[in-house]
Amino acid sequence: MQEIYEELTTILPNLEIKKDEPMSKHSSFKVGGKADLFIKVKTIEELKFILEYVKKNKINLTIIGNGSNILVKDNGIRGITITLSGFNKIEIENNKNKVICKAGAGVKLGALSAILQKNEITGFEFASGIPGTIGGAIRMNAGAYGKELKDIVKEVTYIDTEGNIKTIEKDLMNFSYRHSRFKEAQEIIIEAKLELEKGNAEKIKNEIEELRKKRIEKQPIDMPSAGSTFKRGNDFISAALIDQAGLKGYTIGGAQISNKHAGFIVNTRKCNCWWHIKTYWLCNKNSLWKIWKNIRAWSRSNWRIGGKMRGFLKWFKKGAKMKRWILLILIGVVLTCYGIMLLITGKELHFIDLAKIIVSFVIGFTLIIIGNIFMQRRTLELLVQETDTRTEARRGNVKSLIFNKKVYNEGPNIVVIGGGSGLDSVLKGLKKYTNNLTAIVTVSDYGGQMSDSRKLLETLPLDDIKNSFVALSEDENVMNGILNYKFTEGRLKSLSFGDIYLLAMKELYGDFTASIEQSKHVLNITGKVLPVTLDAIDICAELEDGTIIERKDKIPEIAADKISKINRIFINPSNCVPAPGVLDAIKKADAIIIGPGSLYTNVIPNLLVKGVAKAIKENKGFKIYISNIMTEPGQTDSYSLSDHIKAIQEHAGKDIIDYCIYDIGEVVPEFIRRYNKDGADLVEQDIAKAKELGVKLLKRELSYVDGEFIRHNPDAIASSIIELICEDLKFKDMQNNTEYLMLNSRLKESKKKLKTTMGAKHVNKKRKRRKHLAGAKSKFALKYNDRIQSIKESDEKTIKRKQEKLKQRKEMVKTEEK
């Protein structure tokens, strides 16, 4: 290396080069041997020359950034090691509302964050505490607290092994979770353009300080480390395993599993690389083994207390999928014992005998390790699966082997705002994922026709409350039958049991909100239901021609008769206050779901109650609007997706929605035709216009046919919402808690079920069609007979429905005349 050193210093006299440089100076771990030659590259010319030089002379080249994510061996690095810390130039260009920041690959993220804060530029706060450089951060797509470098990178300039300088746009960088194309490609990042925005200096400062406090609280940033050390699996979190194994604080030499975060190995004093590697290896081994011993001991204890081996034997039931791994471990133990036996009993060991012993040991230990790893993985899966009391299929119930913990209580806080069948669909789907579910519904008169039960009991309209109870119950059919049961004889004739029950609860607890809250325990429902307001209000509409409609039930009819669109919706009185608990629930929510439902009579009125819209805007969680599948006659005639979003924004403000989930599923034409006869049609998906409103769009197959109606699929809606929350938890590095494990496992199961259900429906439809048309003679009949039959049935049902509506109107007129 002396010759290379002399040659490089002669050719490039200004080159900053050192011999035998301790890498502990350039690593956040503060460990590592010496690098033969360490060069700090400052210019493109120097970089090009070194790349050409190492290629020509076949010298090993190592490139590092800030050394915050590397562990250098004790024997150091052979060849040439370079750092691009000299590429530290920063340029800021203002372009209308956007700000373009050019930063060299060697610029430290913390330093860049400070400069951007000084210039009142926002969007980079999340990276302020990441101990790395721009080049390294882009290479691994670094991120924190829900954001990543890919969110702000516009383009990257790099140099390839041939010395060619190229620029690449963001879309071609193959960004994914902690990954980019630069991890595989032999390309060196030299500069990046970031797209940011102007902001408020004080607000930026406060956010950076808040993030700093979070890091100090959760991570051992005061000790040398390389961040989170252990790789996460798809279905398990290493840090959780280590924590459960009781290995926090476990130390070898100066390398320690952090007491603050089990995912970190920290350097407590001057130590070497080997101690870190040994700690890592023993941690992986012991975490699996100790957890297995704890579970085994628990099982034995369970057997002694119960007097039977029911718990243990469930490991061997069909569907538990544990027998294969137990068998694999037993085979491994037998092979290992066989090798030991040969070693002890053999008087003379020939080559064949040695080969048998080595093969037995290698295969035996390998099978034991593999069996233990997959057994632990399966144990975690069973933990999540068997604490799910809402799963329909109870295959492999090994709940007693682990622990009976209500993981749903640790699920995300989700608030659903709306009314009608759309609200019920969302609640039915989400109750399978979390107990922390709040339905905010309307209970005011809204100018609708009063039922006999309401007249006699003098109660508020409680249909949405009762329907929410049904949607959140364990057995929806039974709960629906109970709450909506109407007495037909005696003194209780025409009264609804649901109305009587809620009136009795109100009398018992003295407060309507408290009675609704207590009904959660009485009826054993998931989550809770809150009325949006207890004030008596009317929904009013102003049409484009100036007409004012003061009754909710008359809005569609009058709007259709006048052939005039709704200009705005308002409530009277306008200063009504939210019911107790509403604003607090919105404030604490991880996600707020708006809709689906009647846009002007179920969705928007809830947002007009004083303080509700403001609380939603101030919430930092997800704000999701579920778009309607069909338009509504007299309300949203010819409305597109963007028209729905625009109407909500015009009434409640632009920041009321972050995401919009819309339907792309296929609907049978005959059902659409039936809706067309009533004046409804599919909502047009004008994606380009909707994007201009500043809302992120998510397309999903949401629609399905329920009897005579096109509805939102509860499971499809819920999986779309939970998928967003899971991605957010992943970005926040919160995969080591029960919430993520439960949600992710349940999400996979739900998607698989959805896929199977849709496939089965398709197959059943084909079989039914063949069976029904087995005697058809013509090809036309074979192809179109079921569709013709469907149209006939649709027409008949439409006529019956119109006759029923006409009959109801006549009865209403008679009632009003009396």
PDB file of N, CA and C in Angstrom, residues 118-191:
ATOM      1  N   LYS A 118     -33.595  27.353   9.168  1.00  0.00           N
ATOM      2  CA  LYS A 118     -33.195  28.762   9.180  1.00  0.00           C
ATOM      3  C   LYS A 118     -33.826  29.518   8.020  1.00  0.00           C
ATOM      4  N   ASN A 119     -33.995  28.832   6.870  1.00  0.00           N
ATOM      5  CA  ASN A 119     -34.573  29.457   5.681  1.00  0.00           C
ATOM      6  C   ASN A 119     -36.091  29.264   5.593  1.00  0.00           C
ATOM      7  N   GLU A 120     -36.699  28.783   6.686  1.00  0.00           N
ATOM      8  CA  GLU A 120     -38.155  28.592   6.768  1.00  0.00           C
ATOM      9  C   GLU A 120     -38.672  27.678   5.667  1.00  0.00           C
ATOM     10  N   ILE A 121     -37.999  26.534   5.523  1.00  0.00           N
ATOM     11  CA  ILE A 121     -38.393  25.537   4.513  1.00  0.00           C
ATOM     12  C   ILE A 121     -38.815  24.269   5.246  1.00  0.00           C
ATOM     13  N   THR A 122     -40.015  23.780   4.925  1.00  0.00           N
ATOM     14  CA  THR A 122     -40.569  22.616   5.612  1.00  0.00           C
ATOM     15  C   THR A 122     -40.588  21.380   4.710  1.00  0.00           C
ATOM     16  N   GLY A 123     -40.770  20.200   5.339  1.00  0.00           N
ATOM     17  CA  GLY A 123     -40.845  18.948   4.599  1.00  0.00           C
ATOM     18  C   GLY A 123     -39.696  18.011   4.911  1.00  0.00           C
ATOM     19  N   PHE A 124     -38.664  18.526   5.634  1.00  0.00           N
ATOM     20  CA  PHE A 124     -37.473  17.726   5.913  1.00  0.00           C
ATOM     21  C   PHE A 124     -37.335  17.425   7.410  1.00  0.00           C
ATOM     22  N   GLU A 125     -38.338  17.812   8.198  1.00  0.00           N
ATOM     23  CA  GLU A 125     -38.225  17.684   9.649  1.00  0.00           C
ATOM     24  C   GLU A 125     -38.016  16.234  10.087  1.00  0.00           C
ATOM     25  N   PHE A 126     -38.686  15.297   9.418  1.00  0.00           N
ATOM     26  CA  PHE A 126     -38.605  13.896   9.826  1.00  0.00           C
ATOM     27  C   PHE A 126     -37.182  13.351   9.800  1.00  0.00           C
ATOM     28  N   ALA A 127     -36.318  13.928   8.942  1.00  0.00           N
ATOM     29  CA  ALA A 127     -34.952  13.420   8.779  1.00  0.00           C
ATOM     30  C   ALA A 127     -33.948  14.107   9.697  1.00  0.00           C
ATOM     31  N   SER A 128     -34.424  15.034  10.511  1.00  0.00           N
ATOM     32  CA  SER A 128     -33.503  15.833  11.322  1.00  0.00           C
ATOM     33  C   SER A 128     -32.691  14.993  12.307  1.00  0.00           C
ATOM     34  N   GLY A 129     -33.252  13.885  12.778  1.00  0.00           N
ATOM     35  CA  GLY A 129     -32.543  13.077  13.767  1.00  0.00           C
ATOM     36  C   GLY A 129     -31.883  11.839  13.209  1.00  0.00           C
ATOM     37  N   ILE A 130     -31.930  11.654  11.883  1.00  0.00           N
ATOM     38  CA  ILE A 130     -31.304  10.475  11.277  1.00  0.00           C
ATOM     39  C   ILE A 130     -29.805  10.740  11.111  1.00  0.00           C
ATOM     40  N   PRO A 131     -28.946   9.911  11.706  1.00  0.00           N
ATOM     41  CA  PRO A 131     -27.499  10.174  11.677  1.00  0.00           C
ATOM     42  C   PRO A 131     -26.843   9.654  10.402  1.00  0.00           C
ATOM     43  N   GLY A 132     -27.080  10.315   9.302  1.00  0.00           N
ATOM     44  CA  GLY A 132     -26.503   9.872   8.036  1.00  0.00           C
ATOM     45  C   GLY A 132     -26.309  11.030   7.091  1.00  0.00           C
ATOM     46  N   THR A 133     -25.910  10.703   5.854  1.00  0.00           N
ATOM     47  CA  THR A 133     -25.727  11.709   4.816  1.00  0.00           C
ATOM     48  C   THR A 133     -26.801  11.553   3.753  1.00  0.00           C
ATOM     49  N   ILE A 134     -26.903  12.544   2.895  1.00  0.00           N
ATOM     50  CA  ILE A 134     -27.895  12.504   1.806  1.00  0.00           C
ATOM     51  C   ILE A 134     -27.684  11.278   0.928  1.00  0.00           C
ATOM     52  N   GLY A 135     -26.447  11.007   0.567  1.00  0.00           N
ATOM     53  CA  GLY A 135     -26.158   9.870  -0.307  1.00  0.00           C
ATOM     54  C   GLY A 135     -26.585   8.558   0.304  1.00  0.00           C
ATOM     55  N   GLY A 136     -26.184   8.314   1.552  1.00  0.00           N
ATOM     56  CA  GLY A 136     -26.545   7.072   2.222  1.00  0.00           C
ATOM     57  C   GLY A 136     -28.030   6.967   2.489  1.00  0.00           C
ATOM     58  N   ALA A 137     -28.653   8.089   2.821  1.00  0.00           N
ATOM     59  CA  ALA A 137     -30.092   8.083   3.123  1.00  0.00           C
ATOM     60  C   ALA A 137     -30.917   7.746   1.891  1.00  0.00           C
ATOM     61  N   ILE A 138     -30.519   8.274   0.731  1.00  0.00           N
ATOM     62  CA  ILE A 138     -31.241   7.960  -0.511  1.00  0.00           C
ATOM     63  C   ILE A 138     -31.003   6.513  -0.907  1.00  0.00           C
ATOM     64  N   ARG A 139     -29.764   6.055  -0.735  1.00  0.00           N
ATOM     65  CA  ARG A 139     -29.423   4.672  -1.110  1.00  0.00           C
ATOM     66  C   ARG A 139     -30.323   3.666  -0.387  1.00  0.00           C
ATOM     67  N   MET A 140     -30.588   3.892   0.904  1.00  0.00           N
ATOM     68  CA  MET A 140     -31.412   2.947   1.662  1.00  0.00           C
ATOM     69  C   MET A 140     -32.837   3.463   1.875  1.00  0.00           C
ATOM     70  N   ASN A 141     -33.177   4.588   1.236  1.00  0.00           N
ATOM     71  CA  ASN A 141     -34.500   5.197   1.400  1.00  0.00           C
ATOM     72  C   ASN A 141     -34.835   5.342   2.886  1.00  0.00           C
ATOM     73  N   ALA A 142     -33.960   6.054   3.591  1.00  0.00           N
ATOM     74  CA  ALA A 142     -34.128   6.253   5.029  1.00  0.00           C
ATOM     75  C   ALA A 142     -35.422   6.994   5.325  1.00  0.00           C
ATOM     76  N   GLY A 143     -35.950   6.758   6.488  1.00  0.00           N
ATOM     77  CA  GLY A 143     -37.187   7.433   6.868  1.00  0.00           C
ATOM     78  C   GLY A 143     -37.458   7.326   8.348  1.00  0.00           C
ATOM     79  N   ALA A 144     -38.447   8.055   8.790  1.00  0.00           N
ATOM     80  CA  ALA A 144     -38.869   8.026  10.193  1.00  0.00           C
ATOM     81  C   ALA A 144     -40.217   8.710  10.328  1.00  0.00           C
ATOM     82  N   TYR A 145     -41.010   8.234  11.282  1.00  0.00           N
ATOM     83  CA  TYR A 145     -42.293   8.855  11.636  1.00  0.00           C
ATOM     84  C   TYR A 145     -43.224   9.034  10.432  1.00  0.00           C
ATOM     85  N   GLY A 146     -43.300   7.982   9.607  1.00  0.00           N
ATOM     86  CA  GLY A 146     -44.275   7.980   8.526  1.00  0.00           C
ATOM     87  C   GLY A 146     -43.819   8.595   7.218  1.00  0.00           C
ATOM     88  N   LYS A 147     -42.575   9.101   7.154  1.00  0.00           N
ATOM     89  CA  LYS A 147     -42.090   9.710   5.924  1.00  0.00           C
ATOM     90  C   LYS A 147     -40.750   9.097   5.529  1.00  0.00           C
ATOM     91  N   GLU A 148     -40.440   9.157   4.224  1.00  0.00           N
ATOM     92  CA  GLU A 148     -39.193   8.616   3.707  1.00  0.00           C
ATOM     93  C   GLU A 148     -38.561   9.615   2.733  1.00  0.00           C
ATOM     94  N   LEU A 149     -37.298   9.350   2.411  1.00  0.00           N
ATOM     95  CA  LEU A 149     -36.611  10.236   1.462  1.00  0.00           C
ATOM     96  C   LEU A 149     -37.305  10.242   0.104  1.00  0.00           C
ATOM     97  N   LYS A 150     -37.928   9.127  -0.264  1.00  0.00           N
ATOM     98  CA  LYS A 150     -38.581   9.050  -1.578  1.00  0.00           C
ATOM     99  C   LYS A 150     -39.710  10.084  -1.715  1.00  0.00           C
ATOM    100  N   ASP A 151     -40.262  10.529  -0.575  1.00  0.00           N
ATOM    101  CA  ASP A 151     -41.359  11.493  -0.604  1.00  0.00           C
ATOM    102  C   ASP A 151     -40.907  12.876  -1.055  1.00  0.00           C
ATOM    103  N   ILE A 152     -39.618  13.180  -0.919  1.00  0.00           N
ATOM    104  CA  ILE A 152     -39.148  14.544  -1.223  1.00  0.00           C
ATOM    105  C   ILE A 152     -38.073  14.581  -2.316  1.00  0.00           C
ATOM    106  N   VAL A 153     -37.539  13.416  -2.704  1.00  0.00           N
ATOM    107  CA  VAL A 153     -36.501  13.389  -3.742  1.00  0.00           C
ATOM    108  C   VAL A 153     -37.114  13.678  -5.104  1.00  0.00           C
ATOM    109  N   LYS A 154     -36.512  14.575  -5.854  1.00  0.00           N
ATOM    110  CA  LYS A 154     -36.982  14.897  -7.213  1.00  0.00           C
ATOM    111  C   LYS A 154     -36.114  14.198  -8.246  1.00  0.00           C
ATOM    112  N   GLU A 155     -34.799  14.321  -8.108  1.00  0.00           N
ATOM    113  CA  GLU A 155     -33.874  13.638  -9.005  1.00  0.00           C
ATOM    114  C   GLU A 155     -32.532  13.459  -8.315  1.00  0.00           C
ATOM    115  N   VAL A 156     -31.736  12.532  -8.836  1.00  0.00           N
ATOM    116  CA  VAL A 156     -30.425  12.209  -8.256  1.00  0.00           C
ATOM    117  C   VAL A 156     -29.374  12.189  -9.360  1.00  0.00           C
ATOM    118  N   THR A 157     -28.236  12.771  -9.066  1.00  0.00           N
ATOM    119  CA  THR A 157     -27.087  12.720  -9.983  1.00  0.00           C
ATOM    120  C   THR A 157     -26.089  11.717  -9.424  1.00  0.00           C
ATOM    121  N   TYR A 158     -25.627  10.796 -10.289  1.00  0.00           N
ATOM    122  CA  TYR A 158     -24.705   9.754  -9.833  1.00  0.00           C
ATOM    123  C   TYR A 158     -23.600   9.538 -10.876  1.00  0.00           C
ATOM    124  N   ILE A 159     -22.599   8.795 -10.478  1.00  0.00           N
ATOM    125  CA  ILE A 159     -21.499   8.438 -11.374  1.00  0.00           C
ATOM    126  C   ILE A 159     -21.370   6.922 -11.404  1.00  0.00           C
ATOM    127  N   ASP A 160     -21.249   6.351 -12.609  1.00  0.00           N
ATOM    128  CA  ASP A 160     -21.135   4.892 -12.695  1.00  0.00           C
ATOM    129  C   ASP A 160     -19.664   4.473 -12.670  1.00  0.00           C
ATOM    130  N   THR A 161     -19.415   3.181 -12.778  1.00  0.00           N
ATOM    131  CA  THR A 161     -18.042   2.652 -12.670  1.00  0.00           C
ATOM    132  C   THR A 161     -17.157   3.084 -13.832  1.00  0.00           C
ATOM    133  N   GLU A 162     -17.766   3.521 -14.937  1.00  0.00           N
ATOM    134  CA  GLU A 162     -16.999   3.983 -16.093  1.00  0.00           C
ATOM    135  C   GLU A 162     -16.658   5.462 -15.990  1.00  0.00           C
ATOM    136  N   GLY A 163     -17.144   6.105 -14.942  1.00  0.00           N
ATOM    137  CA  GLY A 163     -16.860   7.537 -14.765  1.00  0.00           C
ATOM    138  C   GLY A 163     -17.869   8.448 -15.429  1.00  0.00           C
ATOM    139  N   ASN A 164     -18.972   7.892 -15.926  1.00  0.00           N
ATOM    140  CA  ASN A 164     -20.005   8.695 -16.582  1.00  0.00           C
ATOM    141  C   ASN A 164     -20.956   9.285 -15.536  1.00  0.00           C
ATOM    142  N   ILE A 165     -21.217  10.583 -15.669  1.00  0.00           N
ATOM    143  CA  ILE A 165     -22.135  11.254 -14.739  1.00  0.00           C
ATOM    144  C   ILE A 165     -23.526  11.291 -15.361  1.00  0.00           C
ATOM    145  N   LYS A 166     -24.506  10.803 -14.613  1.00  0.00           N
ATOM    146  CA  LYS A 166     -25.872  10.713 -15.128  1.00  0.00           C
ATOM    147  C   LYS A 166     -26.855  11.247 -14.081  1.00  0.00           C
ATOM    148  N   THR A 167     -28.024  11.648 -14.583  1.00  0.00           N
ATOM    149  CA  THR A 167     -29.095  12.130 -13.706  1.00  0.00           C
ATOM    150  C   THR A 167     -30.323  11.251 -13.913  1.00  0.00           C
ATOM    151  N   ILE A 168     -30.961  10.886 -12.830  1.00  0.00           N
ATOM    152  CA  ILE A 168     -32.110   9.983 -12.900  1.00  0.00           C
ATOM    153  C   ILE A 168     -33.291  10.586 -12.140  1.00  0.00           C
ATOM    154  N   GLU A 169     -34.496  10.432 -12.711  1.00  0.00           N
ATOM    155  CA  GLU A 169     -35.701  10.942 -12.070  1.00  0.00           C
ATOM    156  C   GLU A 169     -36.152   9.982 -10.957  1.00  0.00           C
ATOM    157  N   LYS A 170     -36.967  10.493 -10.079  1.00  0.00           N
ATOM    158  CA  LYS A 170     -37.443   9.736  -8.917  1.00  0.00           C
ATOM    159  C   LYS A 170     -38.147   8.432  -9.308  1.00  0.00           C
ATOM    160  N   ASP A 171     -38.951   8.472 -10.386  1.00  0.00           N
ATOM    161  CA  ASP A 171     -39.759   7.320 -10.763  1.00  0.00           C
ATOM    162  C   ASP A 171     -38.918   6.110 -11.165  1.00  0.00           C
ATOM    163  N   LEU A 172     -37.655   6.328 -11.527  1.00  0.00           N
ATOM    164  CA  LEU A 172     -36.799   5.236 -11.988  1.00  0.00           C
ATOM    165  C   LEU A 172     -35.864   4.718 -10.889  1.00  0.00           C
ATOM    166  N   MET A 173     -36.071   5.167  -9.656  1.00  0.00           N
ATOM    167  CA  MET A 173     -35.145   4.787  -8.580  1.00  0.00           C
ATOM    168  C   MET A 173     -35.579   3.532  -7.826  1.00  0.00           C
ATOM    169  N   ASN A 174     -36.750   2.974  -8.190  1.00  0.00           N
ATOM    170  CA  ASN A 174     -37.231   1.726  -7.583  1.00  0.00           C
ATOM    171  C   ASN A 174     -37.270   1.803  -6.056  1.00  0.00           C
ATOM    172  N   PHE A 175     -37.822   2.888  -5.546  1.00  0.00           N
ATOM    173  CA  PHE A 175     -37.894   3.046  -4.100  1.00  0.00           C
ATOM    174  C   PHE A 175     -38.890   2.051  -3.504  1.00  0.00           C
ATOM    175  N   SER A 176     -38.527   1.494  -2.361  1.00  0.00           N
ATOM    176  CA  SER A 176     -39.447   0.698  -1.548  1.00  0.00           C
ATOM    177  C   SER A 176     -38.974   0.833  -0.108  1.00  0.00           C
ATOM    178  N   TYR A 177     -39.540   0.038   0.783  1.00  0.00           N
ATOM    179  CA  TYR A 177     -39.193   0.189   2.195  1.00  0.00           C
ATOM    180  C   TYR A 177     -37.714  -0.114   2.425  1.00  0.00           C
ATOM    181  N   ARG A 178     -36.941   0.904   2.810  1.00  0.00           N
ATOM    182  CA  ARG A 178     -35.496   0.848   3.080  1.00  0.00           C
ATOM    183  C   ARG A 178     -34.717   0.260   1.903  1.00  0.00           C
ATOM    184  N   HIS A 179     -35.114   0.668   0.709  1.00  0.00           N
ATOM    185  CA  HIS A 179     -34.450   0.125  -0.479  1.00  0.00           C
ATOM    186  C   HIS A 179     -34.561   1.101  -1.647  1.00  0.00           C
ATOM    187  N   SER A 180     -33.538   1.091  -2.501  1.00  0.00           N
ATOM    188  CA  SER A 180     -33.565   1.816  -3.780  1.00  0.00           C
ATOM    189  C   SER A 180     -32.673   1.076  -4.765  1.00  0.00           C
ATOM    190  N   ARG A 181     -32.689   1.479  -6.002  1.00  0.00           N
ATOM    191  CA  ARG A 181     -31.877   0.818  -7.033  1.00  0.00           C
ATOM    192  C   ARG A 181     -30.385   0.910  -6.744  1.00  0.00           C
ATOM    193  N   PHE A 182     -29.975   1.917  -5.972  1.00  0.00           N
ATOM    194  CA  PHE A 182     -28.553   2.127  -5.708  1.00  0.00           C
ATOM    195  C   PHE A 182     -27.965   1.059  -4.786  1.00  0.00           C
ATOM    196  N   LYS A 183     -28.816   0.251  -4.160  1.00  0.00           N
ATOM    197  CA  LYS A 183     -28.301  -0.822  -3.318  1.00  0.00           C
ATOM    198  C   LYS A 183     -27.705  -1.949  -4.154  1.00  0.00           C
ATOM    199  N   GLU A 184     -28.255  -2.162  -5.351  1.00  0.00           N
ATOM    200  CA  GLU A 184     -27.742  -3.220  -6.222  1.00  0.00           C
ATOM    201  C   GLU A 184     -26.791  -2.680  -7.294  1.00  0.00           C
ATOM    202  N   ALA A 185     -27.113  -1.506  -7.823  1.00  0.00           N
ATOM    203  CA  ALA A 185     -26.338  -0.957  -8.942  1.00  0.00           C
ATOM    204  C   ALA A 185     -24.971  -0.448  -8.474  1.00  0.00           C
ATOM    205  N   GLN A 186     -23.978  -0.565  -9.336  1.00  0.00           N
ATOM    206  CA  GLN A 186     -22.631  -0.041  -9.055  1.00  0.00           C
ATOM    207  C   GLN A 186     -22.590   1.434  -9.424  1.00  0.00           C
ATOM    208  N   GLU A 187     -23.353   2.219  -8.683  1.00  0.00           N
ATOM    209  CA  GLU A 187     -23.464   3.646  -8.964  1.00  0.00           C
ATOM    210  C   GLU A 187     -23.282   4.435  -7.667  1.00  0.00           C
ATOM    211  N   ILE A 188     -22.586   5.552  -7.770  1.00  0.00           N
ATOM    212  CA  ILE A 188     -22.285   6.356  -6.590  1.00  0.00           C
ATOM    213  C   ILE A 188     -23.054   7.673  -6.671  1.00  0.00           C
ATOM    214  N   ILE A 189     -23.893   7.928  -5.691  1.00  0.00           N
ATOM    215  CA  ILE A 189     -24.667   9.177  -5.645  1.00  0.00           C
ATOM    216  C   ILE A 189     -23.719  10.331  -5.317  1.00  0.00           C
ATOM    217  N   ILE A 190     -23.817  11.414  -6.092  1.00  0.00           N
ATOM    218  CA  ILE A 190     -22.968  12.575  -5.807  1.00  0.00           C
ATOM    219  C   ILE A 190     -23.784  13.822  -5.464  1.00  0.00           C
ATOM    220  N   GLU A 191     -25.046  13.845  -5.888  1.00  0.00           N
ATOM    221  CA  GLU A 191     -25.879  15.018  -5.592  1.00  0.00           C
ATOM    222  C   GLU A 191     -27.348  14.649  -5.730  1.00  0.00           C
TER     223      GLU A 191
END
